[in-house]
Short mmCIF file of C-alpha atoms in Angstrom, two decimals:
data_model
loop_
_atom_site.label_atom_id
_atom_site.label_comp_id
_atom_site.label_asym_id
_atom_site.label_seq_id
_atom_site.Cartn_x
_atom_site.Cartn_y
_atom_site.Cartn_z
CA GLU Y 226 -2.73 3.72 37.08
CA THR Y 227 -3.81 1.17 34.44
CA MET Y 228 -1.02 -0.42 32.42
CA SER Y 229 -0.99 -2.33 29.18
CA SER Y 230 -0.74 -6.11 29.54
CA SER Y 231 2.72 -5.95 27.94
CA VAL Y 232 4.05 -3.34 30.38
CA VAL Y 233 5.53 -4.33 33.76
CA GLU Y 234 6.64 -2.24 36.75
CA VAL Y 235 9.71 -3.56 38.59
CA ASN Y 236 10.84 -2.40 42.06
CA LEU Y 237 14.59 -1.78 42.11
CA PRO Y 238 16.70 -2.55 45.14
CA ALA Y 239 19.55 -0.29 46.24
CA GLY Y 240 22.98 -0.98 44.78
CA LYS Y 241 24.11 -2.37 41.45
CA LEU Y 242 21.47 -3.94 39.24
CA GLY Y 243 23.72 -5.98 36.94
CA LEU Y 244 21.85 -4.85 33.83
CA VAL Y 245 23.36 -4.27 30.39
CA PHE Y 246 21.29 -2.06 28.12
CA ARG Y 247 21.82 -0.28 24.83
CA GLY Y 248 19.96 1.93 22.40
CA ASN Y 249 17.35 4.67 22.45
CA PRO Y 250 15.01 3.76 24.03
CA PRO Y 251 17.21 1.47 26.17
CA VAL Y 252 16.78 -2.26 25.56
CA ILE Y 253 18.08 -4.85 28.04
CA LYS Y 254 20.81 -6.82 26.28
CA GLY Y 255 22.04 -8.90 29.23
CA LEU Y 256 21.94 -9.57 32.99
CA SER Y 257 24.88 -10.56 35.18
CA GLU Y 258 24.69 -13.83 37.12
CA THR Y 259 24.47 -11.84 40.37
CA SER Y 260 21.76 -9.42 39.16
CA PRO Y 261 18.93 -9.06 41.70
CA LEU Y 262 16.52 -8.77 38.75
CA GLN Y 263 17.20 -12.26 37.33
CA ASP Y 264 13.65 -13.38 38.14
CA GLU Y 265 12.02 -10.10 37.12
CA VAL Y 266 13.14 -9.32 33.57
CA THR Y 267 14.84 -10.92 30.57
CA GLU Y 268 16.79 -9.74 27.56
CA GLY Y 269 14.69 -7.74 25.13
CA TYR Y 270 12.70 -5.71 27.67
CA VAL Y 271 12.39 -2.07 26.59
CA ILE Y 272 12.86 0.45 29.40
CA GLU Y 273 10.16 3.10 29.00
CA SER Y 274 10.74 5.18 32.15
CA LEU Y 275 12.40 5.37 35.57
CA LYS Y 276 10.49 6.44 38.67
CA LEU Y 277 12.68 7.81 41.47
CA GLY Y 278 12.01 7.69 45.21
CA ASP Y 279 10.91 11.34 45.32
CA GLY Y 280 8.21 10.66 42.73
CA THR Y 281 10.11 12.08 39.77
CA VAL Y 282 9.38 10.17 36.55
CA CYS Y 283 12.17 10.21 33.97
CA GLU Y 284 10.94 9.47 30.44
CA GLY Y 285 12.57 9.58 27.01
CA LEU Y 286 15.98 8.50 28.36
CA ASN Y 287 18.65 7.02 26.15
CA SER Y 288 21.02 4.35 27.49
CA THR Y 289 23.64 6.84 28.66
CA ASP Y 290 21.14 9.04 30.49
CA LEU Y 291 19.49 6.02 32.13
CA GLY Y 292 22.86 4.71 33.35
CA GLU Y 293 23.65 8.07 34.95
CA LYS Y 294 20.25 8.30 36.66
CA LEU Y 295 20.58 4.78 38.08
CA LYS Y 296 24.11 5.51 39.31
CA GLU Y 297 23.02 8.77 40.97
CA SER Y 298 20.14 7.03 42.77
CA ALA Y 299 21.96 3.78 43.59
CA GLU Y 300 21.47 4.22 47.34
CA SER Y 301 17.69 4.45 47.04
CA SER Y 302 15.43 1.40 47.42
CA ASP Y 303 12.29 3.21 46.28
CA ARG Y 304 13.07 3.29 42.57
CA LYS Y 305 10.96 1.62 39.88
CA LEU Y 306 11.53 0.74 36.24
CA ILE Y 307 8.60 0.68 33.84
CA LEU Y 308 9.40 -1.77 31.04
CA LYS Y 309 7.67 -3.14 27.99
CA ALA Y 310 7.96 -6.89 27.54
CA PRO Y 311 9.36 -8.17 24.23
CA ASP Y 312 7.04 -9.92 21.78
CA GLY Y 313 6.13 -13.41 22.96
CA VAL Y 314 6.89 -12.71 26.64
CA LYS Y 315 3.97 -12.22 29.00
CA PRO Y 316 4.75 -10.43 32.30
CA GLU Y 317 3.89 -12.46 35.39
CA ALA Y 318 0.68 -11.52 37.17
CA ASP Y 319 0.59 -10.19 40.72
CA GLU Y 320 -1.93 -8.44 42.97
CA ASP Y 321 -1.24 -5.04 41.44
CA HIS Y 322 -1.15 -6.32 37.89
CA PRO Y 323 -3.56 -9.27 37.51
CA GLU Y 324 -3.22 -11.55 34.53
CA PRO Y 325 -5.08 -10.03 31.61
CA GLU Y 326 -8.01 -11.77 29.97
CA GLU Y 327 -6.85 -14.12 27.25
CA VAL Y 328 -7.00 -12.58 23.80
CA LYS Y 329 -7.59 -14.89 20.88
CA PRO Y 330 -5.10 -14.50 18.03
CA LYS Y 331 -6.34 -12.58 15.04
CA GLU Y 332 -7.59 -14.67 12.16
CA ALA Y 333 -5.79 -14.42 8.86
CA SER Y 334 -7.34 -11.83 6.59
CA PRO Y 335 -9.79 -13.37 4.10
CA ALA Y 336 -8.30 -11.07 1.47
CA ARG Y 337 -4.72 -12.29 1.86
CA GLU Y 338 -4.90 -14.55 -1.20
CA PHE Y 339 -5.62 -11.84 -3.73
CA PHE Y 340 -4.10 -8.72 -2.15
CA HIS Y 341 -0.35 -8.30 -2.61
CA ILE Y 342 2.09 -5.79 -1.22
CA GLY Y 343 2.61 -3.16 -3.90
CA TYR Y 344 -0.98 -3.02 -5.14
CA VAL Y 345 -2.46 0.45 -5.38
CA VAL Y 346 -6.07 0.89 -4.27
CA GLU Y 347 -7.64 2.91 -7.07
CA LYS Y 348 -11.13 3.05 -5.54
CA GLU Y 349 -13.25 1.38 -2.91
CA LEU Y 350 -17.02 0.97 -3.05
CA GLU Y 351 -19.30 -0.24 -0.29
CA ASP Y 352 -22.90 -1.31 -0.65
CA SER Y 353 -25.31 -2.89 1.81
CA ASP Y 354 -28.28 -5.01 0.83
CA GLU Y 355 -30.37 -6.56 3.61
CA GLY Y 356 -27.37 -6.87 5.86
CA ASN Y 357 -25.04 -8.34 3.25
CA LEU Y 358 -21.96 -6.14 3.06
CA GLU Y 359 -20.08 -6.08 -0.21
CA VAL Y 360 -16.74 -4.36 -0.55
CA GLU Y 361 -15.31 -3.81 -4.01
CA VAL Y 362 -11.70 -2.76 -4.44
CA VAL Y 363 -10.15 -1.86 -7.77
CA LEU Y 364 -6.42 -2.59 -7.72
CA SER Y 365 -3.60 -1.80 -10.06
CA SER Y 366 -0.53 -3.98 -9.82
CA ASN Y 367 2.88 -2.43 -9.38
CA THR Y 368 5.37 -3.34 -12.11
CA TYR Y 369 8.05 -4.07 -9.53
CA VAL Y 370 8.70 -7.77 -8.93
CA LYS Y 371 10.51 -9.37 -6.02
CA THR Y 372 13.53 -11.51 -6.79
CA ALA Y 373 14.53 -14.67 -4.92
CA SER Y 374 17.05 -12.64 -2.93
CA GLY Y 375 14.30 -10.31 -1.73
CA ALA Y 376 15.53 -7.31 -3.69
CA VAL Y 377 12.95 -5.22 -5.51
CA LYS Y 378 13.47 -5.29 -9.24
CA PRO Y 379 11.76 -3.20 -11.93
CA ALA Y 380 9.93 -4.86 -14.79
CA GLU Y 381 11.87 -4.96 -18.04
CA ASP Y 382 9.45 -2.64 -19.81
CA MET Y 383 10.09 0.33 -17.51
CA GLU Y 384 10.58 3.36 -19.69
CA THR Y 385 13.70 5.54 -19.45
CA THR Y 386 13.08 9.28 -19.83
CA ARG Y 387 15.41 12.29 -19.86
CA VAL Y 388 13.85 15.28 -18.12
CA THR Y 389 15.24 18.81 -18.30
CA LEU Y 390 15.31 20.57 -14.92
CA PRO Y 391 14.60 24.30 -14.71
CA LYS Y 392 16.52 26.70 -12.48
CA GLY Y 393 15.45 27.24 -8.89
CA LYS Y 394 13.63 25.01 -6.43
CA LEU Y 395 12.04 21.89 -7.92
CA GLY Y 396 9.63 20.92 -5.14
CA LEU Y 397 10.75 17.28 -5.34
CA PHE Y 398 11.26 14.82 -2.48
CA PHE Y 399 13.29 11.61 -2.67
CA LYS Y 400 13.70 8.34 -0.77
CA ASN Y 401 16.08 5.39 -1.01
CA VAL Y 402 14.99 1.95 -2.25
CA LYS Y 403 16.79 -1.36 -2.80
CA LEU Y 404 16.66 -2.07 -6.53
CA ASP Y 405 18.52 -4.86 -8.35
CA GLY Y 406 20.46 -5.42 -5.13
CA LYS Y 407 21.62 -1.80 -5.04
CA LYS Y 408 20.43 1.27 -3.22
CA ARG Y 409 18.65 3.57 -5.63
CA VAL Y 410 16.67 6.79 -5.29
CA PHE Y 411 13.05 7.34 -6.25
CA VAL Y 412 10.69 10.33 -6.27
CA SER Y 413 8.60 10.02 -3.09
CA ASN Y 414 6.55 13.23 -3.32
CA ILE Y 415 5.99 16.19 -5.61
CA SER Y 416 4.68 19.47 -4.20
CA GLU Y 417 1.56 20.98 -5.80
CA THR Y 418 3.53 24.07 -6.84
CA SER Y 419 6.44 22.10 -8.32
CA SER Y 420 7.53 23.03 -11.84
CA MET Y 421 8.05 19.28 -12.40
CA ILE Y 422 4.52 18.12 -11.59
CA ASP Y 423 3.77 17.27 -15.25
CA SER Y 424 7.22 15.87 -16.01
CA LEU Y 425 7.82 13.42 -13.16
CA LYS Y 426 5.63 11.22 -11.01
CA VAL Y 427 5.90 9.57 -7.64
CA GLY Y 428 7.73 6.26 -8.02
CA ASP Y 429 10.11 7.38 -10.78
CA ILE Y 430 13.61 5.95 -10.24
CA VAL Y 431 16.41 8.51 -10.63
CA GLU Y 432 19.17 6.94 -12.74
CA GLU Y 433 21.42 9.91 -13.49
CA LEU Y 434 21.87 13.63 -12.99
CA GLU Y 435 23.78 15.49 -15.70
CA LEU Y 436 24.85 19.11 -15.18
CA SER Y 437 25.36 21.65 -17.96
CA ASN Y 438 29.10 21.84 -17.16
CA GLY Y 439 29.49 18.20 -18.18
CA GLU Y 440 29.50 16.65 -14.70
CA THR Y 441 27.46 13.45 -14.48
CA PHE Y 442 26.37 11.70 -11.27
CA THR Y 443 25.05 8.13 -11.13
CA ASP Y 444 26.13 6.81 -7.72
CA PHE Y 445 24.17 8.63 -5.02
CA ASP Y 446 21.62 8.25 -2.24
CA LYS Y 447 18.76 10.68 -1.62
CA ASP Y 448 20.89 13.02 0.50
CA VAL Y 449 23.74 13.23 -2.02
CA LEU Y 450 21.28 13.73 -4.90
CA GLY Y 451 19.56 16.51 -2.96
CA LYS Y 452 22.90 18.27 -2.43
CA HIS Y 453 23.79 18.00 -6.14
CA ILE Y 454 20.42 19.48 -7.12
CA GLN Y 455 20.64 22.25 -4.53
CA SER Y 456 24.22 23.25 -5.39
CA SER Y 457 23.35 23.47 -9.11
CA SER Y 458 20.00 25.23 -8.66
CA GLU Y 459 21.16 28.28 -10.66
CA MET Y 460 22.30 26.20 -13.62
CA GLU Y 461 20.29 25.90 -16.82
CA GLY Y 462 20.31 22.76 -18.90
CA ARG Y 463 20.45 20.18 -16.11
CA VAL Y 464 19.07 16.80 -17.17
CA MET Y 465 17.73 14.03 -14.93
CA THR Y 466 17.34 10.51 -16.33
CA VAL Y 467 14.55 8.52 -14.70
CA LYS Y 468 12.90 5.14 -15.10
CA SER Y 469 9.13 5.31 -14.95
CA GLN Y 470 6.97 2.43 -13.83
CA GLU Y 471 3.81 1.78 -15.79
CA VAL Y 472 0.55 1.00 -14.04
CA GLY Y 473 -0.29 -2.67 -14.37
CA GLU Y 474 -3.52 -4.36 -15.35
CA MET Y 475 -6.60 -3.43 -13.35
CA VAL Y 476 -8.11 -6.30 -11.37
CA THR Y 477 -11.48 -5.93 -9.66
CA MET Y 478 -12.53 -8.32 -6.90
CA THR Y 479 -15.32 -8.40 -4.34
CA MET Y 480 -15.67 -9.87 -0.88
CA SER Y 481 -19.30 -10.52 0.09
CA SER Y 482 -20.88 -11.65 3.36
CA LEU Y 483 -23.99 -13.69 2.50
CA ASP Y 484 -26.73 -15.00 4.83
CA LEU Y 485 -27.65 -18.65 4.32
CA PRO Y 486 -31.25 -19.77 4.91
CA ALA Y 487 -32.10 -22.92 6.84
CA GLY Y 488 -32.68 -26.09 4.82
CA LYS Y 489 -31.10 -27.37 1.64
CA LEU Y 490 -29.17 -24.84 -0.41
CA GLY Y 491 -29.12 -26.69 -3.74
CA VAL Y 492 -25.49 -25.70 -4.26
CA ALA Y 493 -22.61 -28.03 -5.16
CA PHE Y 494 -18.98 -27.32 -4.28
CA LYS Y 495 -15.59 -28.47 -5.54
CA GLY Y 496 -12.00 -27.83 -4.54
CA SER Y 497 -9.35 -28.52 -1.94
CA LYS Y 498 -8.45 -26.57 1.18
CA LYS Y 499 -8.26 -22.80 0.78
CA ARG Y 500 -9.82 -23.06 -2.68
CA VAL Y 501 -13.40 -24.34 -2.41
CA TYR Y 502 -15.69 -22.89 -5.06
CA VAL Y 503 -19.30 -23.10 -6.23
CA SER Y 504 -19.46 -25.62 -9.09
CA LYS Y 505 -23.22 -25.91 -9.66
CA ILE Y 506 -26.46 -24.22 -8.57
CA SER Y 507 -29.80 -26.03 -8.97
CA GLU Y 508 -32.78 -24.28 -10.55
CA ASP Y 509 -34.82 -24.46 -7.33
CA SER Y 510 -31.95 -23.29 -5.09
CA PRO Y 511 -32.82 -20.42 -2.74
CA MET Y 512 -29.32 -19.10 -3.52
CA LYS Y 513 -29.58 -19.13 -7.33
CA ASP Y 514 -29.81 -15.33 -7.55
CA ILE Y 515 -27.11 -14.82 -4.91
CA PHE Y 516 -24.33 -17.32 -5.62
CA GLN Y 517 -22.47 -17.52 -8.91
CA VAL Y 518 -20.63 -20.52 -10.30
CA GLY Y 519 -16.96 -19.87 -9.56
CA ASP Y 520 -17.53 -18.03 -6.27
CA VAL Y 521 -14.79 -19.00 -3.80
CA ILE Y 522 -16.06 -19.85 -0.30
CA ASP Y 523 -13.58 -18.17 2.00
CA THR Y 524 -15.22 -18.54 5.43
CA LEU Y 525 -18.23 -20.25 7.02
CA GLU Y 526 -19.59 -18.68 10.21
CA LEU Y 527 -22.11 -20.62 12.29
CA PRO Y 528 -24.81 -19.17 14.58
CA ASP Y 529 -22.75 -19.98 17.70
CA GLY Y 530 -19.94 -17.74 16.45
CA ASN Y 531 -17.59 -20.50 15.32
CA LYS Y 532 -15.78 -19.69 12.08
CA SER Y 533 -13.93 -22.04 9.75
CA SER Y 534 -11.95 -21.40 6.61
CA ASP Y 535 -9.56 -24.37 6.45
CA PHE Y 536 -11.83 -26.89 4.71
CA ASN Y 537 -12.17 -28.79 1.46
CA SER Y 538 -15.42 -29.17 -0.48
CA SER Y 539 -16.47 -32.36 1.35
CA GLN Y 540 -15.85 -30.84 4.78
CA LEU Y 541 -17.78 -27.70 3.84
CA GLY Y 542 -20.67 -29.84 2.61
CA ASP Y 543 -20.70 -31.80 5.87
CA ASN Y 544 -20.71 -28.61 7.94
CA LEU Y 545 -23.61 -27.19 5.95
CA LYS Y 546 -25.54 -30.47 6.19
CA ASP Y 547 -25.01 -30.76 9.96
CA THR Y 548 -26.28 -27.20 10.50
CA SER Y 549 -29.01 -27.18 7.88
CA GLY Y 550 -31.72 -26.60 10.48
CA ALA Y 551 -30.13 -23.43 11.80
CA ASP Y 552 -30.77 -19.83 10.85
CA GLY Y 553 -27.99 -17.26 11.07
CA ARG Y 554 -25.30 -19.05 9.07
CA ILE Y 555 -23.04 -16.78 7.04
CA VAL Y 556 -20.54 -17.40 4.26
CA ILE Y 557 -17.92 -14.99 2.98
CA VAL Y 558 -17.29 -15.39 -0.74
CA LYS Y 559 -14.65 -14.00 -3.07
CA ARG Y 560 -15.69 -13.12 -6.57
CA LYS Y 561 -13.56 -11.87 -9.45
CA LYS Y 562 -15.27 -9.32 -11.65
CA PRO Y 563 -15.08 -9.75 -15.45
CA THR Y 564 -11.66 -8.82 -16.77
CA GLU Y 565 -11.26 -5.72 -18.85
CA LYS Y 566 -9.73 -5.42 -22.29
CA SER Y 567 -8.25 -2.37 -23.97
CA ILE Y 568 -9.74 -1.00 -27.17
CA MET Y 569 -8.21 1.71 -29.34
CA LYS Y 570 -10.46 4.55 -30.48
CA THR Y 571 -9.57 7.28 -32.99
CA VAL Y 572 -11.37 10.60 -32.49
CA ASP Y 573 -11.40 13.43 -35.06
CA ILE Y 574 -10.81 16.68 -33.21
CA PRO Y 575 -12.68 19.80 -34.36
CA GLU Y 576 -11.09 23.24 -34.37
CA GLY Y 577 -11.34 25.47 -31.32
CA LYS Y 578 -11.50 24.61 -27.65
CA LEU Y 579 -12.31 21.01 -26.74
CA GLY Y 580 -13.47 21.44 -23.14
CA VAL Y 581 -11.46 18.36 -22.15
CA PHE Y 582 -9.00 18.25 -19.24
CA PHE Y 583 -6.04 15.92 -18.93
CA LYS Y 584 -3.70 14.80 -16.14
CA GLY Y 585 -0.60 12.66 -15.80
CA SER Y 586 3.00 12.54 -16.90
CA THR Y 587 4.10 9.15 -18.25
CA THR Y 588 0.47 8.10 -18.77
CA VAL Y 589 -1.95 10.91 -19.70
CA LEU Y 590 -5.61 10.44 -18.78
CA VAL Y 591 -8.83 12.31 -19.50
CA SER Y 592 -9.71 13.76 -16.08
CA LYS Y 593 -12.75 15.94 -16.84
CA ILE Y 594 -15.10 16.76 -19.72
CA SER Y 595 -17.15 19.97 -19.71
CA ASP Y 596 -20.87 19.85 -20.51
CA THR Y 597 -20.34 22.13 -23.54
CA SER Y 598 -17.47 20.09 -25.01
CA PRO Y 599 -17.94 19.32 -28.73
CA VAL Y 600 -16.38 15.87 -28.15
CA LYS Y 601 -18.22 14.91 -24.94
CA GLU Y 602 -19.86 11.96 -26.73
CA GLU Y 603 -16.49 10.66 -27.93
CA PHE Y 604 -14.38 10.94 -24.77
CA GLN Y 605 -14.81 9.26 -21.39
CA VAL Y 606 -13.17 10.18 -18.09
CA GLY Y 607 -10.37 7.66 -17.59
CA ASP Y 608 -9.51 7.30 -21.29
CA VAL Y 609 -5.75 7.06 -21.84
CA VAL Y 610 -4.40 9.35 -24.56
CA ASP Y 611 -2.15 7.09 -26.61
CA SER Y 612 -1.09 9.55 -29.32
CA ILE Y 613 -2.06 12.68 -31.23
CA GLU Y 614 -1.81 13.29 -34.97
CA LEU Y 615 -1.48 16.88 -36.24
CA PRO Y 616 -1.64 18.43 -39.72
CA GLY Y 617 1.40 17.81 -41.87
CA GLY Y 618 1.83 14.24 -40.64
CA GLU Y 619 3.22 15.13 -37.21
CA LYS Y 620 2.51 12.43 -34.62
CA PHE Y 621 3.31 12.48 -30.91
CA SER Y 622 3.05 9.58 -28.48
CA LYS Y 623 5.42 10.70 -25.70
CA PHE Y 624 4.07 13.68 -23.76
CA THR Y 625 2.83 14.91 -20.43
CA ALA Y 626 -0.62 16.37 -19.83
CA LYS Y 627 0.88 19.84 -20.05
CA GLN Y 628 2.67 19.09 -23.32
CA LEU Y 629 -0.49 17.57 -24.82
CA GLY Y 630 -2.38 20.73 -23.91
CA GLU Y 631 0.23 22.83 -25.70
CA HIS Y 632 -0.01 20.65 -28.84
CA LEU Y 633 -3.78 21.08 -28.88
CA LYS Y 634 -3.60 24.82 -28.21
CA ASN Y 635 -1.01 25.43 -30.95
CA SER Y 636 -3.12 23.53 -33.49
CA SER Y 637 -6.54 24.80 -32.36
CA GLU Y 638 -7.34 26.41 -35.73
CA SER Y 639 -6.92 23.13 -37.61
CA THR Y 640 -9.63 20.56 -38.39
CA GLU Y 641 -7.19 17.82 -39.37
CA ARG Y 642 -6.30 16.61 -35.89
CA LYS Y 643 -6.82 13.16 -34.42
CA ILE Y 644 -6.44 11.75 -30.92
CA ILE Y 645 -6.00 8.01 -30.41
CA LEU Y 646 -7.48 6.84 -27.11
CA LYS Y 647 -7.06 3.62 -25.16
CA ARG Y 648 -10.19 2.59 -23.26
CA GLN Y 649 -10.86 -0.26 -20.81
CA GLU Y 650 -14.02 -2.26 -21.47
CA SER Y 651 -15.39 -5.46 -19.96
CA ALA Y 652 -14.33 -8.54 -21.87
#
């Protein structure tokens, strides 16, 4: 039977083993000075299974069950423990388990400088051109920021909203999060059939639950909140106060793998380690239609397979000069796409059906436009609906997609309606 390089099989002698283990699965926490396994295992080994002399394999044991099995079989010398070595400990090789082939440590991701935990991948595009792979990822930054203490903290502009809860099941799921140094509760999922799908969104922080009998709850975890909601499910007039996080600015970046020809490149570089960029491209450069000034050189890969990324501009230039006669060199570059700016657009809405579909709760977006829509030349999928102006001077800027639809439906016979859109365009 083939075992992972981090798994070791230990033959157990009869009698006491002098092991101290805790947890589920059991983890070795100590060995007595007289333990016969002193040279076999160390603290931190995870006990995956116990094989008894009759061939029985006991798996999924907790510490109590393992202790009982070892005690019951203490007179047997044919027992074996299968353990997983802790990180950083390599089991010794023997005839049955030869030393595994050395595995080189993984290189740091070339995207680590511009990806951050909390970014949401909005879309991913891949394109291949003569072997050069380009991956484009559109990211939106989370409005949470991390404080010096490590606690997650919401941005100051998070909007507080009071949402009325209907009777019955809500189809909401919650999780706990550390926020401002305190445990808070956020919406982790919303079922497709939920009555709240247009009123709440995943990520909303639940600040307060107010019942119609006057009871108010602010100090709860997800389990306590769930019980409060369940026990009041037949009440009307319940109100939940939530903080909604806004989607941050969209940032588009590309990582490209580019083949370098032999000979002079006609490209000048500047910068220190980890930040070497293209500063100039000559008119006769074979790379003038491939490189762009400002491209960051992340990695250089040579024909022999050697890769380097920890270089300054001089070192990169030397490497390229020394290998100028070789084909098969590759560079990986990072490129930031042009930033986008928001423009406001006012659209006069005709009477009747618009043939436009919307989605979202805190932020309402145009999700679809029918081919027969009378405003198909004015709207674009992805436009954010900032506000709506109705006859009589009524103006609404706080609504869900469902509420916006109701406003439009109720005023469908009027020609004096306006929608103000926010649209992203390249700067």
